[in-house]
C-alpha cells in the first residue's frame, strides 16, 4: 500500500485523528444531531442516526479501498468522536492531495479542535508524505468554512463556477484554496502560535511529540 493511503493515528492534546470505524457511528450520529447541523444546506453531513452514519463510514471505506481517500474520525480530548475528515483527491504521483469532506460538531467549533487537526494533517502531508501542495475546497456560500481555511494560512486560488450539482439540485460554486510546501513552515509556525496563545498548548505537545 502507498504511504499516501496509510491511516496512522495522529494525536494532539486538543483533538486526535484515528482510522474511521463502525465503532464511531453512535458518537458521530449524536454529533450530527447537534442544533443547526442538519440545516447546513451548503455542506454534506450524514443524517443524525447511526444507520446513516454507518452508510457514510462504509462509503469512505470503499473510497479508501479504491485509492482515493484516507478517512479519519475526529476525537475530542475526552476520546469522543465529534466529526470526520479525510485526505481526498490523492495524487501520489504528483505529491498532492486535498483535505476535505470535513465536518465538526458545533460543540467543538471555536475550541481549538479545528486548528489542532489541521496542524496534524498538514504535518503528515508535508513532513511525512513530502507533498508539494495541499488543497482545500468549499462551497462559495459556506462563509464559515472559507474564513476558517483562510485563517489556517491557505491562499485562495480561484472559484470554479457552477462546479457541482448539489443533492437539492442547486449549483455549487467551489472556492479553491491551497498551501504549498514553500509556505508550510510559515503556516506551521502560525498554527503553533495560535494554539499556544489561545489555548496554552506547547508547540511540541501540539504536534504529538513526547
Short mmCIF file of C-alpha atoms in Angstrom, two decimals:
data_model
loop_
_atom_site.label_atom_id
_atom_site.label_comp_id
_atom_site.label_asym_id
_atom_site.label_seq_id
_atom_site.Cartn_x
_atom_site.Cartn_y
_atom_site.Cartn_z
CA UNK A 1 0.00 0.00 0.00
CA UNK A 2 1.19 3.50 -0.84
CA UNK A 3 2.21 5.60 2.15
CA UNK A 4 -0.37 8.11 0.92
CA UNK A 5 -3.13 5.59 1.72
CA UNK A 6 -2.00 4.56 5.20
CA UNK A 7 -4.19 5.79 8.07
CA UNK A 8 -2.00 6.47 11.09
CA UNK A 9 -3.42 7.78 14.33
CA UNK A 10 -2.42 11.44 14.73
CA UNK A 11 -2.68 12.65 18.31
CA UNK A 12 -2.69 16.10 19.89
CA UNK A 13 -3.80 17.49 23.25
CA UNK A 14 -6.98 19.15 21.94
CA UNK A 15 -8.02 16.50 19.41
CA UNK A 16 -6.82 13.34 17.73
CA UNK A 17 -7.41 11.60 14.43
CA UNK A 18 -7.92 7.84 14.33
CA UNK A 19 -8.92 5.50 11.48
CA UNK A 20 -12.66 5.91 10.93
CA UNK A 21 -14.58 2.83 12.05
CA UNK A 22 -18.04 1.49 12.77
CA UNK A 23 -17.37 1.95 16.49
CA UNK A 24 -17.64 5.72 15.93
CA UNK A 25 -21.16 5.63 14.44
CA UNK A 26 -23.11 6.29 17.65
CA UNK A 27 -20.96 9.26 18.73
CA UNK A 28 -20.98 10.70 15.22
CA UNK A 29 -24.76 10.42 14.97
CA UNK A 30 -25.04 12.42 18.19
CA UNK A 31 -22.59 15.00 16.82
CA UNK A 32 -24.52 15.26 13.54
CA UNK A 33 -27.71 15.82 15.53
CA UNK A 34 -26.48 18.86 17.41
CA UNK A 35 -28.50 22.02 16.91
CA UNK A 36 -28.14 23.57 13.46
CA UNK A 37 -26.16 20.77 11.83
CA UNK A 38 -28.91 19.41 9.60
CA UNK A 39 -29.82 22.89 8.31
CA UNK A 40 -26.40 23.43 6.70
CA UNK A 41 -27.63 23.10 3.11
CA UNK A 42 -24.27 24.02 1.58
CA UNK A 43 -22.37 21.04 3.00
CA UNK A 44 -22.93 17.29 3.19
CA UNK A 45 -23.49 15.85 6.67
CA UNK A 46 -24.99 12.40 7.32
CA UNK A 47 -28.42 12.19 8.95
CA UNK A 48 -28.32 12.15 12.75
CA UNK A 49 -28.83 8.42 13.19
CA UNK A 50 -26.29 5.57 13.50
CA UNK A 51 -27.55 3.80 10.35
CA UNK A 52 -26.94 6.85 8.13
CA UNK A 53 -23.56 7.47 9.71
CA UNK A 54 -22.68 3.79 9.18
CA UNK A 55 -23.52 4.21 5.46
CA UNK A 56 -21.19 7.22 5.28
CA UNK A 57 -18.44 5.27 7.03
CA UNK A 58 -18.88 2.40 4.56
CA UNK A 59 -18.73 4.84 1.62
CA UNK A 60 -15.49 6.34 2.88
CA UNK A 61 -14.05 2.86 3.39
CA UNK A 62 -14.90 1.96 -0.22
CA UNK A 63 -13.20 5.12 -1.45
CA UNK A 64 -10.15 4.21 0.62
CA UNK A 65 -10.11 0.75 -0.98
CA UNK A 66 -10.27 2.43 -4.39
CA UNK A 67 -7.24 4.55 -3.50
CA UNK A 68 -8.94 7.96 -3.49
CA UNK A 69 -9.47 8.75 0.20
CA UNK A 70 -7.94 8.39 3.66
CA UNK A 71 -10.73 8.67 6.29
CA UNK A 72 -10.31 9.63 9.92
CA UNK A 73 -12.66 10.15 12.85
CA UNK A 74 -12.01 13.32 14.83
CA UNK A 75 -11.86 12.66 18.58
CA UNK A 76 -12.07 15.37 21.22
CA UNK A 77 -9.79 15.44 24.28
CA UNK A 78 -12.17 13.01 26.05
CA UNK A 79 -11.97 10.48 23.21
CA UNK A 80 -15.47 11.08 21.80
CA UNK A 81 -15.93 11.13 18.03
CA UNK A 82 -17.06 14.66 17.15
CA UNK A 83 -16.55 14.74 13.39
CA UNK A 84 -14.92 13.31 10.29
CA UNK A 85 -12.16 14.41 7.96
CA UNK A 86 -10.14 12.96 5.09
CA UNK A 87 -7.29 13.20 2.67
CA UNK A 88 -9.03 13.03 -0.71
CA UNK A 89 -8.32 13.54 -4.42
CA UNK A 90 -4.98 11.91 -3.72
CA UNK A 91 -2.42 12.22 -6.50
CA UNK A 92 0.60 10.44 -5.05
CA UNK A 93 2.49 10.64 -8.36
CA UNK A 94 2.29 14.44 -8.15
CA UNK A 95 2.59 14.53 -4.34
CA UNK A 96 -0.67 16.46 -3.98
CA UNK A 97 -3.87 15.88 -2.04
CA UNK A 98 -6.89 17.69 -0.66
CA UNK A 99 -8.01 17.94 2.94
CA UNK A 100 -11.77 17.75 2.73
CA UNK A 101 -15.10 16.04 3.46
CA UNK A 102 -14.67 17.51 6.94
CA UNK A 103 -17.41 18.28 9.42
CA UNK A 104 -17.26 19.01 13.15
CA UNK A 105 -19.94 19.18 15.81
CA UNK A 106 -20.88 22.74 16.85
CA UNK A 107 -19.86 21.91 20.43
CA UNK A 108 -16.17 21.78 19.43
CA UNK A 109 -16.13 24.66 16.95
CA UNK A 110 -14.03 27.53 18.23
CA UNK A 111 -12.35 25.32 20.86
CA UNK A 112 -9.08 24.75 19.02
CA UNK A 113 -10.09 21.35 17.64
CA UNK A 114 -10.04 22.51 14.01
CA UNK A 115 -6.57 24.14 14.06
CA UNK A 116 -5.26 21.15 16.04
CA UNK A 117 -6.41 18.58 13.50
CA UNK A 118 -5.34 20.72 10.55
CA UNK A 119 -1.86 21.07 12.08
CA UNK A 120 -1.60 17.29 12.47
CA UNK A 121 -2.88 16.64 8.92
CA UNK A 122 -0.68 19.26 7.29
CA UNK A 123 2.38 17.97 9.16
CA UNK A 124 1.51 14.48 7.93
CA UNK A 125 1.14 15.74 4.34
CA UNK A 126 4.23 17.93 4.15
CA UNK A 127 6.65 16.29 6.59
CA UNK A 128 5.81 12.58 6.21
CA UNK A 129 4.48 12.39 2.64
CA UNK A 130 6.63 15.21 1.17
CA UNK A 131 3.65 16.84 -0.54
CA UNK A 132 4.21 19.71 -2.95
CA UNK A 133 0.83 21.25 -2.22
CA UNK A 134 -2.32 20.63 -0.19
CA UNK A 135 -5.73 21.86 -1.38
CA UNK A 136 -8.90 22.85 0.44
CA UNK A 137 -12.25 23.28 -1.33
CA UNK A 138 -15.55 24.60 -0.04
CA UNK A 139 -18.92 25.94 -1.16
CA UNK A 140 -18.98 29.66 -2.00
CA UNK A 141 -21.84 30.12 0.47
CA UNK A 142 -20.02 28.33 3.30
CA UNK A 143 -18.54 31.55 4.64
CA UNK A 144 -17.60 29.98 7.96
CA UNK A 145 -15.52 27.35 6.17
CA UNK A 146 -13.91 29.91 3.86
CA UNK A 147 -12.89 32.05 6.84
CA UNK A 148 -11.53 29.03 8.72
CA UNK A 149 -9.45 27.91 5.73
CA UNK A 150 -8.02 31.40 5.24
CA UNK A 151 -7.23 31.57 8.97
CA UNK A 152 -5.04 28.48 8.59
CA UNK A 153 -2.84 30.44 6.21
CA UNK A 154 -4.11 28.95 2.94
CA UNK A 155 -4.33 31.22 -0.10
CA UNK A 156 -7.34 31.35 -2.41
CA UNK A 157 -6.51 30.04 -5.88
CA UNK A 158 -9.85 30.77 -7.50
CA UNK A 159 -13.52 29.87 -7.88
CA UNK A 160 -14.85 27.01 -10.01
CA UNK A 161 -18.22 28.43 -11.05
CA UNK A 162 -21.23 26.10 -11.46
CA UNK A 163 -18.83 23.33 -10.48
CA UNK A 164 -21.16 20.73 -8.95
CA UNK A 165 -24.83 19.84 -8.62
CA UNK A 166 -25.93 19.59 -5.00
CA UNK A 167 -28.41 16.97 -3.77
CA UNK A 168 -31.19 19.59 -3.80
CA UNK A 169 -30.48 20.47 -7.44
CA UNK A 170 -28.72 23.76 -6.72
CA UNK A 171 -25.38 24.56 -8.33
CA UNK A 172 -22.26 24.83 -6.21
CA UNK A 173 -19.56 27.39 -6.92
CA UNK A 174 -16.43 25.83 -5.42
CA UNK A 175 -13.77 28.03 -3.81
CA UNK A 176 -10.27 26.52 -4.09
CA UNK A 177 -7.50 27.26 -1.59
CA UNK A 178 -4.04 25.75 -1.23
CA UNK A 179 -0.88 25.71 0.84
CA UNK A 180 2.40 24.93 -0.92
CA UNK A 181 5.47 23.23 0.51
CA UNK A 182 7.33 26.55 0.43
CA UNK A 183 4.56 28.13 2.53
CA UNK A 184 4.29 25.29 5.03
CA UNK A 185 7.00 26.48 7.52
CA UNK A 186 5.22 29.82 7.94
CA UNK A 187 1.78 28.19 8.15
CA UNK A 188 3.17 25.70 10.69
CA UNK A 189 4.57 28.48 12.84
CA UNK A 190 1.27 30.39 12.66
CA UNK A 191 -0.79 27.38 13.74
CA UNK A 192 1.58 26.57 16.61
CA UNK A 193 1.43 30.17 17.83
CA UNK A 194 -2.37 30.19 17.54
CA UNK A 195 -2.62 27.05 19.69
CA UNK A 196 -0.10 28.43 22.19
CA UNK A 197 -1.58 31.90 22.58
CA UNK A 198 -5.28 30.95 22.55
CA UNK A 199 -5.23 27.52 24.18
CA UNK A 200 -1.96 27.33 26.12
CA UNK A 201 -0.63 24.39 24.12
CA UNK A 202 3.13 23.83 23.99
CA UNK A 203 4.36 23.55 20.38
CA UNK A 204 5.92 20.11 20.83
CA UNK A 205 2.74 18.86 22.54
CA UNK A 206 0.59 20.28 19.74
CA UNK A 207 2.44 18.07 17.25
CA UNK A 208 2.05 14.97 19.38
CA UNK A 209 5.74 14.87 20.29
CA UNK A 210 6.81 13.37 23.62
#
